[in-house]
Short mmCIF file of N, CA and C in Angstrom, two decimals:
data_model
loop_
_atom_site.label_atom_id
_atom_site.label_comp_id
_atom_site.label_asym_id
_atom_site.label_seq_id
_atom_site.Cartn_x
_atom_site.Cartn_y
_atom_site.Cartn_z
N UNK Q 226 0.86 -1.20 -0.06
CA UNK Q 226 0.06 -0.04 -0.06
C UNK Q 226 0.85 1.22 -0.04
N UNK Q 227 0.51 2.29 -0.85
CA UNK Q 227 1.35 3.38 -1.06
C UNK Q 227 0.89 4.43 -0.07
N UNK Q 228 1.44 5.75 0.05
CA UNK Q 228 1.04 6.71 0.87
C UNK Q 228 -0.25 7.26 0.49
N UNK Q 229 -1.02 7.75 1.37
CA UNK Q 229 -2.39 8.48 1.06
C UNK Q 229 -2.17 9.71 0.13
N UNK Q 230 -3.11 9.82 -0.64
CA UNK Q 230 -3.09 11.05 -1.57
C UNK Q 230 -3.34 12.31 -0.54
N UNK Q 231 -2.96 13.44 -0.99
CA UNK Q 231 -3.21 14.73 -0.04
C UNK Q 231 -4.62 14.80 0.30
N UNK Q 232 -5.52 14.58 -0.61
CA UNK Q 232 -7.02 14.80 -0.30
C UNK Q 232 -7.37 13.69 0.78
N UNK Q 233 -7.03 12.40 0.50
CA UNK Q 233 -7.42 11.40 1.69
C UNK Q 233 -6.54 11.67 2.84
N UNK Q 234 -5.36 12.14 2.97
CA UNK Q 234 -4.69 12.53 4.18
C UNK Q 234 -5.50 13.72 4.82
N UNK Q 235 -5.93 14.63 4.15
CA UNK Q 235 -6.67 15.83 4.70
C UNK Q 235 -8.04 15.35 5.38
N UNK Q 236 -8.60 14.25 4.68
CA UNK Q 236 -9.70 13.74 5.15
C UNK Q 236 -9.64 12.94 6.39
N UNK Q 237 -8.46 12.19 6.42
CA UNK Q 237 -8.15 11.32 7.59
C UNK Q 237 -7.83 12.27 8.77
N UNK Q 238 -7.04 13.46 8.72
CA UNK Q 238 -6.75 14.37 9.73
C UNK Q 238 -8.02 14.93 10.18
N UNK Q 239 -9.10 15.21 9.43
CA UNK Q 239 -10.33 15.81 9.80
C UNK Q 239 -11.09 14.83 10.74
N UNK Q 240 -11.02 13.48 10.09
CA UNK Q 240 -11.99 12.52 10.70
C UNK Q 240 -11.44 12.31 12.07
N UNK Q 241 -10.15 12.53 12.35
CA UNK Q 241 -9.72 12.16 13.80
C UNK Q 241 -10.23 13.22 14.68
N UNK Q 242 -10.69 14.36 14.24
CA UNK Q 242 -10.97 15.41 15.07
C UNK Q 242 -12.52 15.99 15.15
N UNK Q 243 -13.13 15.89 13.90
CA UNK Q 243 -14.45 16.14 13.91
C UNK Q 243 -15.25 15.26 14.75
N UNK Q 244 -16.41 15.79 15.28
CA UNK Q 244 -17.18 14.89 16.21
C UNK Q 244 -18.81 15.23 15.77
N UNK Q 245 -19.65 14.27 15.88
CA UNK Q 245 -21.09 14.51 15.56
C UNK Q 245 -21.61 15.65 16.45
N UNK Q 246 -22.20 16.56 15.72
CA UNK Q 246 -22.90 17.81 16.11
C UNK Q 246 -21.98 19.00 16.02
N UNK Q 247 -20.65 18.75 15.46
CA UNK Q 247 -19.81 19.92 15.26
C UNK Q 247 -20.10 20.78 14.05
N UNK Q 248 -19.64 22.00 14.06
CA UNK Q 248 -19.64 22.98 12.96
C UNK Q 248 -18.51 22.86 12.08
N UNK Q 249 -18.68 22.88 10.73
CA UNK Q 249 -17.54 22.79 9.77
C UNK Q 249 -17.66 23.71 8.54
N UNK Q 250 -16.59 24.13 7.98
CA UNK Q 250 -16.71 25.03 6.76
C UNK Q 250 -15.91 24.37 5.73
N UNK Q 251 -16.49 24.33 4.42
CA UNK Q 251 -15.75 24.15 3.36
C UNK Q 251 -15.53 25.56 2.66
N UNK Q 252 -14.11 25.97 2.93
CA UNK Q 252 -13.94 27.27 2.27
C UNK Q 252 -13.72 27.41 0.81
N UNK Q 253 -13.79 26.30 0.03
CA UNK Q 253 -13.77 26.18 -1.46
C UNK Q 253 -14.49 25.11 -1.89
N UNK Q 254 -15.78 25.27 -2.11
CA UNK Q 254 -16.69 24.04 -2.36
C UNK Q 254 -16.35 23.40 -3.65
N UNK Q 255 -16.07 23.80 -4.72
CA UNK Q 255 -15.73 23.15 -5.94
C UNK Q 255 -16.80 22.17 -6.31
N UNK Q 256 -16.47 20.95 -6.60
CA UNK Q 256 -17.57 20.07 -7.05
C UNK Q 256 -18.35 19.36 -5.72
N UNK Q 257 -17.95 19.93 -4.49
CA UNK Q 257 -18.88 19.47 -3.24
C UNK Q 257 -18.22 18.23 -2.62
N UNK Q 258 -17.22 17.58 -2.96
CA UNK Q 258 -16.63 16.39 -2.34
C UNK Q 258 -16.27 16.61 -0.86
N UNK Q 259 -15.44 17.76 -0.69
CA UNK Q 259 -15.23 17.96 0.98
C UNK Q 259 -16.62 18.55 1.70
N UNK Q 260 -17.53 19.17 1.01
CA UNK Q 260 -18.67 19.52 1.70
C UNK Q 260 -19.42 18.39 2.16
N UNK Q 261 -19.59 17.37 1.29
CA UNK Q 261 -20.35 16.16 1.60
C UNK Q 261 -19.67 15.34 2.59
N UNK Q 262 -18.28 15.33 2.50
CA UNK Q 262 -17.48 14.54 3.52
C UNK Q 262 -17.84 15.24 4.91
N UNK Q 263 -17.80 16.57 4.90
CA UNK Q 263 -17.91 17.16 6.29
C UNK Q 263 -19.24 17.00 6.78
N UNK Q 264 -20.32 17.06 5.97
CA UNK Q 264 -21.71 16.78 6.33
C UNK Q 264 -21.92 15.52 6.92
N UNK Q 265 -21.24 14.51 6.42
CA UNK Q 265 -21.26 13.13 6.80
C UNK Q 265 -20.61 13.01 8.24
N UNK Q 266 -19.44 13.66 8.28
CA UNK Q 266 -18.67 13.62 9.66
C UNK Q 266 -19.33 14.32 10.85
N UNK Q 267 -20.06 15.42 10.59
CA UNK Q 267 -20.74 16.19 11.80
C UNK Q 267 -22.12 15.42 12.22
N UNK Q 268 -22.63 14.58 11.17
CA UNK Q 268 -23.78 14.03 11.50
C UNK Q 268 -24.99 14.86 11.47
N UNK Q 269 -26.27 14.28 11.81
CA UNK Q 269 -27.55 15.06 11.65
C UNK Q 269 -27.66 16.26 12.42
N UNK Q 270 -26.71 16.27 13.58
CA UNK Q 270 -26.94 17.39 14.57
C UNK Q 270 -25.86 18.51 14.20
N UNK Q 271 -25.05 18.19 13.24
CA UNK Q 271 -24.04 19.20 12.84
C UNK Q 271 -24.47 20.14 11.63
N UNK Q 272 -23.49 21.05 11.44
CA UNK Q 272 -23.90 22.08 10.33
C UNK Q 272 -22.69 22.16 9.61
N UNK Q 273 -22.89 22.53 8.26
CA UNK Q 273 -21.87 22.81 7.44
C UNK Q 273 -22.07 24.14 6.50
N UNK Q 274 -21.11 24.98 6.34
CA UNK Q 274 -21.36 26.01 5.38
C UNK Q 274 -20.21 26.04 4.45
N UNK Q 275 -20.59 26.14 3.25
CA UNK Q 275 -19.59 26.10 1.99
C UNK Q 275 -19.64 27.37 1.25
N UNK Q 276 -18.38 27.70 0.92
CA UNK Q 276 -18.10 28.94 0.11
C UNK Q 276 -17.58 28.68 -1.36
N UNK Q 277 -18.06 29.36 -2.31
CA UNK Q 277 -17.43 29.30 -3.62
C UNK Q 277 -17.90 30.66 -4.33
N UNK Q 278 -17.13 31.12 -5.16
CA UNK Q 278 -17.39 32.26 -6.03
C UNK Q 278 -18.23 31.86 -7.15
N UNK Q 279 -18.00 30.62 -7.66
CA UNK Q 279 -18.64 30.25 -8.97
C UNK Q 279 -20.08 29.50 -8.69
N UNK Q 280 -20.98 30.08 -9.38
CA UNK Q 280 -22.29 29.44 -9.38
C UNK Q 280 -22.30 28.01 -10.05
N UNK Q 281 -21.39 27.66 -10.89
CA UNK Q 281 -21.24 26.47 -11.48
C UNK Q 281 -20.65 25.29 -10.38
N UNK Q 282 -19.69 25.75 -9.63
CA UNK Q 282 -19.44 24.99 -8.41
C UNK Q 282 -20.46 24.72 -7.44
N UNK Q 283 -21.29 25.67 -7.15
CA UNK Q 283 -22.38 25.24 -6.09
C UNK Q 283 -23.50 24.51 -6.88
N UNK Q 284 -23.80 24.54 -8.19
CA UNK Q 284 -24.76 23.56 -8.98
C UNK Q 284 -24.07 22.29 -8.85
N UNK Q 285 -22.66 22.06 -9.22
CA UNK Q 285 -22.18 20.70 -9.10
C UNK Q 285 -22.15 20.23 -7.81
N UNK Q 286 -22.01 21.00 -6.70
CA UNK Q 286 -21.99 20.43 -5.41
C UNK Q 286 -23.40 20.05 -4.86
N UNK Q 287 -24.50 20.96 -5.34
CA UNK Q 287 -25.75 20.47 -5.10
C UNK Q 287 -26.18 19.18 -5.68
N UNK Q 288 -25.85 18.96 -6.98
CA UNK Q 288 -26.04 17.74 -7.58
C UNK Q 288 -25.41 16.46 -6.78
N UNK Q 289 -24.20 16.71 -6.42
CA UNK Q 289 -23.57 15.66 -5.51
C UNK Q 289 -24.25 15.41 -4.28
N UNK Q 290 -24.61 16.47 -3.71
CA UNK Q 290 -25.24 16.24 -2.29
C UNK Q 290 -26.76 15.53 -2.58
N UNK Q 291 -27.45 15.86 -3.66
CA UNK Q 291 -28.69 15.32 -4.08
C UNK Q 291 -28.51 13.72 -4.22
N UNK Q 292 -27.54 13.32 -4.86
CA UNK Q 292 -27.28 11.82 -5.07
C UNK Q 292 -27.04 11.08 -3.66
N UNK Q 293 -26.98 11.78 -2.67
CA UNK Q 293 -26.77 11.21 -1.43
C UNK Q 293 -28.10 11.28 -0.53
N UNK Q 294 -29.20 11.66 -1.23
CA UNK Q 294 -30.48 11.91 -0.60
C UNK Q 294 -30.95 10.85 0.60
N UNK Q 295 -30.57 9.53 0.22
CA UNK Q 295 -30.81 8.41 1.08
C UNK Q 295 -30.19 8.51 2.31
N UNK Q 296 -28.96 9.19 2.41
CA UNK Q 296 -28.17 9.36 3.57
C UNK Q 296 -28.40 10.72 4.30
N UNK Q 297 -29.40 11.57 3.70
CA UNK Q 297 -29.44 12.87 4.22
C UNK Q 297 -29.82 12.93 5.71
N UNK Q 298 -30.45 11.69 6.26
CA UNK Q 298 -30.93 11.74 7.54
C UNK Q 298 -29.78 11.62 8.49
N UNK Q 299 -28.73 11.07 7.79
CA UNK Q 299 -27.52 11.06 8.67
C UNK Q 299 -26.55 12.24 8.53
N UNK Q 300 -26.77 13.17 7.60
CA UNK Q 300 -25.85 14.38 7.41
C UNK Q 300 -26.30 15.50 8.08
N UNK Q 301 -25.30 16.37 8.35
CA UNK Q 301 -25.47 17.58 8.87
C UNK Q 301 -26.10 18.58 7.72
N UNK Q 302 -26.82 19.62 8.39
CA UNK Q 302 -27.33 20.58 7.32
C UNK Q 302 -26.30 21.28 6.66
N UNK Q 303 -26.45 21.54 5.40
CA UNK Q 303 -25.57 22.19 4.39
C UNK Q 303 -26.09 23.44 3.98
N UNK Q 304 -25.39 24.57 3.95
CA UNK Q 304 -25.62 25.89 3.59
C UNK Q 304 -24.49 26.21 2.53
N UNK Q 305 -24.82 26.34 1.36
CA UNK Q 305 -23.98 26.89 0.27
C UNK Q 305 -24.04 28.33 -0.03
N UNK Q 306 -22.92 29.00 0.03
CA UNK Q 306 -22.97 30.49 -0.28
C UNK Q 306 -22.06 30.88 -1.41
N UNK Q 307 -22.72 31.56 -2.26
CA UNK Q 307 -21.72 32.14 -3.35
C UNK Q 307 -21.10 33.39 -2.94
N UNK Q 308 -19.99 33.20 -2.27
CA UNK Q 308 -19.33 34.24 -1.77
C UNK Q 308 -17.80 33.95 -1.62
N UNK Q 309 -16.88 34.79 -1.72
CA UNK Q 309 -15.52 34.58 -1.59
C UNK Q 309 -15.23 34.05 -0.09
N UNK Q 310 -14.25 33.13 0.08
CA UNK Q 310 -13.96 32.63 1.25
C UNK Q 310 -13.55 33.59 2.32
N UNK Q 311 -12.88 34.66 1.73
CA UNK Q 311 -12.41 35.62 2.67
C UNK Q 311 -13.42 36.59 3.47
N UNK Q 312 -14.71 36.13 3.08
CA UNK Q 312 -15.83 36.85 3.75
C UNK Q 312 -16.61 35.88 4.75
N UNK Q 313 -15.76 34.78 5.02
CA UNK Q 313 -16.37 33.63 6.01
C UNK Q 313 -16.81 34.23 7.31
N UNK Q 314 -15.87 35.14 7.79
CA UNK Q 314 -16.07 35.49 9.21
C UNK Q 314 -17.41 36.32 9.40
N UNK Q 315 -17.70 37.10 8.33
CA UNK Q 315 -18.94 37.96 8.52
C UNK Q 315 -20.20 37.20 8.04
N UNK Q 316 -19.90 36.07 7.28
CA UNK Q 316 -21.09 35.36 6.68
C UNK Q 316 -21.59 34.29 7.56
N UNK Q 317 -20.78 33.92 8.57
CA UNK Q 317 -21.46 32.63 9.50
C UNK Q 317 -21.98 33.37 10.63
N UNK Q 318 -22.94 32.50 11.38
CA UNK Q 318 -23.51 33.15 12.50
C UNK Q 318 -22.56 33.37 13.44
N UNK Q 319 -22.87 34.48 14.29
CA UNK Q 319 -22.05 34.86 15.38
C UNK Q 319 -21.71 33.78 16.31
N UNK Q 320 -22.72 32.72 16.55
CA UNK Q 320 -22.40 31.69 17.46
C UNK Q 320 -21.33 30.72 17.04
N UNK Q 321 -20.86 30.95 15.68
CA UNK Q 321 -19.87 30.12 15.15
C UNK Q 321 -18.46 30.58 15.70
N UNK Q 322 -18.36 31.82 16.17
CA UNK Q 322 -16.91 32.34 16.63
C UNK Q 322 -16.33 31.48 17.67
N UNK Q 323 -15.10 31.05 17.41
CA UNK Q 323 -14.30 30.08 18.43
C UNK Q 323 -15.06 28.85 18.61
N UNK Q 324 -15.96 28.26 17.74
CA UNK Q 324 -16.64 27.02 17.77
C UNK Q 324 -16.62 26.11 16.68
N UNK Q 325 -15.95 26.55 15.57
CA UNK Q 325 -15.77 25.61 14.43
C UNK Q 325 -14.79 24.38 14.69
N UNK Q 326 -15.15 23.17 14.26
CA UNK Q 326 -14.28 22.06 14.43
C UNK Q 326 -13.27 22.01 13.27
N UNK Q 327 -13.67 22.23 12.15
CA UNK Q 327 -12.79 22.01 10.94
C UNK Q 327 -13.21 23.04 9.79
N UNK Q 328 -12.12 23.45 9.04
CA UNK Q 328 -12.18 24.26 7.97
C UNK Q 328 -11.32 23.54 6.89
N UNK Q 329 -12.00 23.36 5.71
CA UNK Q 329 -11.10 22.58 4.45
C UNK Q 329 -11.07 23.69 3.59
N UNK Q 330 -9.78 23.74 2.97
CA UNK Q 330 -9.39 24.49 1.83
C UNK Q 330 -8.91 23.63 0.71
N UNK Q 331 -9.45 23.61 -0.34
CA UNK Q 331 -8.74 22.84 -1.64
C UNK Q 331 -8.66 23.99 -2.61
N UNK Q 332 -7.37 24.38 -2.76
CA UNK Q 332 -7.11 25.63 -3.37
C UNK Q 332 -6.97 25.44 -5.02
N UNK Q 333 -6.84 26.32 -5.86
CA UNK Q 333 -6.63 26.25 -7.31
C UNK Q 333 -7.77 26.59 -7.99
N UNK Q 334 -8.22 25.71 -9.14
CA UNK Q 334 -9.31 26.00 -9.81
C UNK Q 334 -10.44 24.82 -9.86
N UNK Q 335 -11.55 25.26 -10.31
CA UNK Q 335 -12.70 24.25 -10.29
C UNK Q 335 -12.33 23.00 -11.24
N UNK Q 336 -12.14 21.83 -10.59
CA UNK Q 336 -11.81 20.70 -11.47
C UNK Q 336 -12.81 20.04 -12.22
N UNK Q 337 -13.56 20.64 -12.98
CA UNK Q 337 -14.68 20.07 -13.82
C UNK Q 337 -14.56 20.37 -15.24
N UNK Q 338 -15.00 19.27 -16.08
CA UNK Q 338 -14.82 19.42 -17.53
C UNK Q 338 -15.54 20.64 -17.90
N UNK Q 339 -14.89 21.41 -18.65
CA UNK Q 339 -15.65 22.76 -19.29
C UNK Q 339 -15.35 23.80 -18.31
N UNK Q 340 -14.99 23.80 -17.26
CA UNK Q 340 -14.92 24.91 -16.29
C UNK Q 340 -13.69 25.74 -16.61
N UNK Q 341 -13.84 27.07 -16.38
CA UNK Q 341 -12.85 28.07 -16.78
C UNK Q 341 -11.56 27.93 -15.82
N UNK Q 342 -10.55 27.33 -16.25
CA UNK Q 342 -9.56 27.20 -15.38
C UNK Q 342 -8.65 28.41 -15.06
N UNK Q 343 -9.01 29.47 -15.75
CA UNK Q 343 -8.35 30.82 -15.34
C UNK Q 343 -8.86 31.30 -14.12
N UNK Q 344 -10.13 30.91 -13.62
CA UNK Q 344 -10.71 31.40 -12.40
C UNK Q 344 -10.08 30.57 -11.22
N UNK Q 345 -9.04 31.12 -10.51
CA UNK Q 345 -8.27 30.45 -9.49
C UNK Q 345 -8.67 31.11 -8.32
N UNK Q 346 -8.03 30.41 -7.09
CA UNK Q 346 -7.98 31.09 -5.74
C UNK Q 346 -6.97 32.10 -5.84
N UNK Q 347 -7.07 33.17 -5.17
CA UNK Q 347 -5.97 34.28 -5.28
C UNK Q 347 -5.39 34.41 -3.82
N UNK Q 348 -4.09 34.61 -3.84
CA UNK Q 348 -3.31 34.74 -2.55
C UNK Q 348 -3.76 35.79 -1.52
N UNK Q 349 -4.25 36.84 -2.03
CA UNK Q 349 -4.76 37.91 -1.09
C UNK Q 349 -6.09 37.37 -0.34
N UNK Q 350 -6.92 36.87 -1.09
CA UNK Q 350 -8.35 36.46 -0.41
C UNK Q 350 -8.13 35.11 0.42
N UNK Q 351 -7.05 34.19 -0.11
CA UNK Q 351 -6.85 32.97 0.59
C UNK Q 351 -6.25 33.28 1.98
N UNK Q 352 -5.23 34.11 2.02
CA UNK Q 352 -4.54 34.63 3.16
C UNK Q 352 -5.58 35.40 4.22
N UNK Q 353 -6.44 36.18 3.63
CA UNK Q 353 -7.62 36.65 4.50
C UNK Q 353 -8.45 35.60 5.08
N UNK Q 354 -8.79 34.50 4.14
CA UNK Q 354 -9.71 33.54 4.64
C UNK Q 354 -9.03 32.63 5.73
N UNK Q 355 -7.83 32.30 5.54
CA UNK Q 355 -7.06 31.61 6.58
C UNK Q 355 -7.04 32.23 7.87
N UNK Q 356 -6.83 33.69 7.94
CA UNK Q 356 -6.95 34.36 9.10
C UNK Q 356 -8.40 34.17 9.69
N UNK Q 357 -9.27 34.47 8.93
CA UNK Q 357 -10.80 34.24 9.35
C UNK Q 357 -10.95 32.92 9.91
N UNK Q 358 -10.62 31.98 9.31
CA UNK Q 358 -10.83 30.40 9.58
C UNK Q 358 -10.24 30.27 11.02
N UNK Q 359 -8.95 30.80 11.20
CA UNK Q 359 -8.25 30.63 12.37
C UNK Q 359 -9.06 31.01 13.54
N UNK Q 360 -9.73 32.22 13.37
CA UNK Q 360 -10.46 33.03 14.42
C UNK Q 360 -11.75 32.32 14.78
N UNK Q 361 -12.25 31.41 13.66
CA UNK Q 361 -13.62 30.75 13.89
C UNK Q 361 -13.24 29.56 14.61
N UNK Q 362 -12.13 28.96 14.62
CA UNK Q 362 -11.76 27.60 15.11
C UNK Q 362 -11.98 27.57 16.73
N UNK Q 363 -12.53 26.56 17.07
CA UNK Q 363 -12.29 26.15 18.56
C UNK Q 363 -11.01 25.47 18.91
N UNK Q 364 -10.56 25.65 20.08
CA UNK Q 364 -9.36 24.89 20.47
C UNK Q 364 -9.33 23.48 19.96
N UNK Q 365 -8.24 23.15 19.37
CA UNK Q 365 -8.08 21.68 18.84
C UNK Q 365 -8.72 21.57 17.67
N UNK Q 366 -9.46 22.67 17.00
CA UNK Q 366 -9.97 22.65 15.69
C UNK Q 366 -8.90 22.59 14.67
N UNK Q 367 -9.24 22.10 13.56
CA UNK Q 367 -8.28 22.06 12.39
C UNK Q 367 -8.62 22.74 11.15
N UNK Q 368 -7.66 23.20 10.45
CA UNK Q 368 -7.64 23.77 9.12
C UNK Q 368 -6.87 22.81 8.31
N UNK Q 369 -7.43 22.39 7.17
CA UNK Q 369 -6.50 21.58 6.13
C UNK Q 369 -6.47 22.46 4.93
N UNK Q 370 -5.35 22.57 4.36
CA UNK Q 370 -5.23 23.39 3.14
C UNK Q 370 -4.58 22.59 1.95
N UNK Q 371 -5.15 22.19 0.95
CA UNK Q 371 -4.50 21.60 -0.14
C UNK Q 371 -4.05 22.53 -1.19
N UNK Q 372 -2.70 22.41 -1.43
CA UNK Q 372 -2.13 23.55 -2.38
C UNK Q 372 -1.60 22.96 -3.74
N UNK Q 373 -1.92 23.68 -4.87
CA UNK Q 373 -1.52 23.21 -6.10
C UNK Q 373 -0.38 23.99 -6.84
N UNK Q 374 0.91 23.76 -6.45
CA UNK Q 374 1.84 24.81 -7.06
C UNK Q 374 1.98 24.53 -8.60
N UNK Q 375 1.37 23.59 -9.28
CA UNK Q 375 1.63 23.17 -10.65
C UNK Q 375 0.91 24.01 -11.58
N UNK Q 376 -0.08 24.76 -11.29
CA UNK Q 376 -0.73 25.69 -12.20
C UNK Q 376 -0.33 27.10 -12.16
N UNK Q 377 -0.82 27.99 -13.24
CA UNK Q 377 -0.24 29.31 -13.22
C UNK Q 377 -0.72 30.00 -12.03
N UNK Q 378 0.04 30.68 -11.15
CA UNK Q 378 -0.44 31.29 -10.05
C UNK Q 378 -0.47 30.42 -8.78
N UNK Q 379 -0.33 29.28 -8.97
CA UNK Q 379 -0.45 28.14 -7.82
C UNK Q 379 0.72 28.32 -7.02
N UNK Q 380 1.93 28.35 -7.61
CA UNK Q 380 3.35 28.31 -6.82
C UNK Q 380 3.36 29.45 -5.95
N UNK Q 381 2.91 30.66 -6.37
CA UNK Q 381 2.99 31.99 -5.59
C UNK Q 381 1.97 31.86 -4.45
N UNK Q 382 0.86 31.25 -4.70
CA UNK Q 382 -0.05 31.07 -3.62
C UNK Q 382 0.31 30.14 -2.50
N UNK Q 383 1.00 29.08 -2.98
CA UNK Q 383 1.51 28.11 -2.09
C UNK Q 383 2.53 28.54 -1.23
N UNK Q 384 3.51 29.49 -2.07
CA UNK Q 384 4.66 30.09 -1.16
C UNK Q 384 4.06 31.05 -0.04
N UNK Q 385 3.12 31.84 -0.38
CA UNK Q 385 2.45 32.80 0.55
C UNK Q 385 1.89 32.05 1.57
N UNK Q 386 1.18 31.04 1.38
CA UNK Q 386 0.45 30.19 2.52
C UNK Q 386 1.43 29.58 3.34
N UNK Q 387 2.52 29.05 2.74
CA UNK Q 387 3.65 28.30 3.56
C UNK Q 387 4.24 29.43 4.48
N UNK Q 388 4.40 30.65 3.98
CA UNK Q 388 5.15 31.76 4.69
C UNK Q 388 4.15 32.10 5.94
N UNK Q 389 2.97 32.11 5.66
CA UNK Q 389 1.83 32.62 6.51
C UNK Q 389 1.73 31.58 7.53
N UNK Q 390 1.68 30.26 7.28
CA UNK Q 390 1.62 29.29 8.36
C UNK Q 390 2.82 29.05 9.14
N UNK Q 391 4.09 29.25 8.44
CA UNK Q 391 5.29 29.10 9.18
C UNK Q 391 5.33 30.21 10.28
N UNK Q 392 4.78 31.32 10.12
CA UNK Q 392 4.97 32.46 11.04
C UNK Q 392 4.05 32.41 11.97
N UNK Q 393 2.97 31.51 12.20
CA UNK Q 393 2.04 31.46 13.32
C UNK Q 393 2.77 31.06 14.41
N UNK Q 394 2.59 31.65 15.59
CA UNK Q 394 3.25 31.53 16.90
C UNK Q 394 2.84 30.03 17.16
N UNK Q 395 3.65 29.46 17.87
CA UNK Q 395 3.44 27.88 18.34
C UNK Q 395 2.35 28.08 19.53
N UNK Q 396 2.43 29.12 20.26
CA UNK Q 396 1.31 29.21 21.30
C UNK Q 396 -0.21 29.37 20.72
N UNK Q 397 -0.18 29.64 19.32
CA UNK Q 397 -1.54 29.73 18.71
C UNK Q 397 -2.01 28.64 18.08
N UNK Q 398 -1.04 27.99 17.38
CA UNK Q 398 -1.35 26.89 16.64
C UNK Q 398 -0.02 25.87 16.13
N UNK Q 399 -0.41 24.74 15.99
CA UNK Q 399 0.54 23.80 15.59
C UNK Q 399 0.40 23.47 13.98
N UNK Q 400 1.53 23.72 13.23
CA UNK Q 400 1.31 23.46 11.76
C UNK Q 400 2.16 22.38 11.15
N UNK Q 401 1.53 21.39 10.37
CA UNK Q 401 2.45 20.31 9.79
C UNK Q 401 2.08 20.35 8.29
N UNK Q 402 2.99 19.60 7.62
CA UNK Q 402 2.94 19.49 6.10
C UNK Q 402 3.05 18.11 5.76
N UNK Q 403 2.42 17.72 4.59
CA UNK Q 403 2.37 16.32 4.01
C UNK Q 403 2.67 16.69 2.51
N UNK Q 404 4.02 16.40 2.05
CA UNK Q 404 4.39 16.71 0.80
C UNK Q 404 5.27 15.53 0.27
N UNK Q 405 5.16 15.21 -1.18
CA UNK Q 405 6.07 14.46 -1.97
C UNK Q 405 7.22 15.43 -2.26
N UNK Q 406 8.46 14.94 -1.82
CA UNK Q 406 9.48 15.85 -1.86
C UNK Q 406 10.24 15.79 -3.23
N UNK Q 407 10.19 14.81 -4.07
CA UNK Q 407 10.81 14.85 -5.27
C UNK Q 407 9.99 15.42 -6.42
N UNK Q 408 8.89 15.82 -6.29
CA UNK Q 408 8.25 16.73 -7.40
C UNK Q 408 7.76 17.89 -6.85
N UNK Q 409 8.30 19.08 -7.11
CA UNK Q 409 8.18 20.36 -6.72
C UNK Q 409 6.75 20.89 -7.03
N UNK Q 410 6.17 20.51 -8.08
CA UNK Q 410 4.90 20.80 -8.70
C UNK Q 410 3.72 20.07 -8.01
N UNK Q 411 4.03 18.97 -7.35
CA UNK Q 411 2.93 18.13 -6.97
C UNK Q 411 2.13 18.75 -5.89
N UNK Q 412 0.86 18.43 -5.71
CA UNK Q 412 0.05 19.17 -4.56
C UNK Q 412 0.57 18.61 -3.28
N UNK Q 413 0.44 19.47 -2.25
CA UNK Q 413 0.65 19.23 -0.82
C UNK Q 413 -0.23 19.79 0.19
N UNK Q 414 -0.15 19.15 1.37
CA UNK Q 414 -1.23 19.61 2.37
C UNK Q 414 -0.57 20.12 3.50
N UNK Q 415 -1.21 21.12 4.11
CA UNK Q 415 -0.91 21.87 5.35
C UNK Q 415 -2.03 21.56 6.24
N UNK Q 416 -1.63 21.19 7.48
CA UNK Q 416 -2.70 21.11 8.48
C UNK Q 416 -2.40 22.18 9.55
N UNK Q 417 -3.31 22.66 10.36
CA UNK Q 417 -3.10 23.79 11.16
C UNK Q 417 -4.13 23.54 12.44
N UNK Q 418 -3.76 23.09 13.61
CA UNK Q 418 -4.47 22.77 14.74
C UNK Q 418 -4.23 23.93 15.72
N UNK Q 419 -5.48 24.47 15.91
CA UNK Q 419 -5.47 25.70 16.91
C UNK Q 419 -5.17 25.11 18.36
N UNK Q 420 -4.28 25.87 19.10
CA UNK Q 420 -4.01 25.48 20.61
C UNK Q 420 -5.33 25.83 21.35
#
């Protein structure tokens, strides 16, 4: 058996921390895979809010969620917002401050046939969203960030996120990285656990 993919590793890290009834955020909905995963993990008493700027992404996510209708009684409630992730702090209910169990980021572009690959996550909004996410986390809550340095703009965003995460005080958070070292352009994962 080989190493886990970065996405599977992110799911494993989240699974070990999220509890039924928790609150969770998908900062980059995309096709809805992480949104659905989070809703299944928080269970019927939990809640998930997902953010994406593209209506196409939200449509794809809704279709994925509808396919799981038979499991909907076991899933948390899902709210999808067509908003940039850097607005998450103002968009979530006030009761979510310091109460969120997990926030997932899967950066880059919408991985869907026919999608406009020039629409990518941007460094400035990503860094603002990470700051907001850290503020929303409860103690021992986790942020996972999958970064894609292989596309245009991706390496600059990845470097900026690495710099931001490396500068977090150890009294505030613990930061780890999961990365294939031989391929500079391969996707990698950062995990941030709030103290």
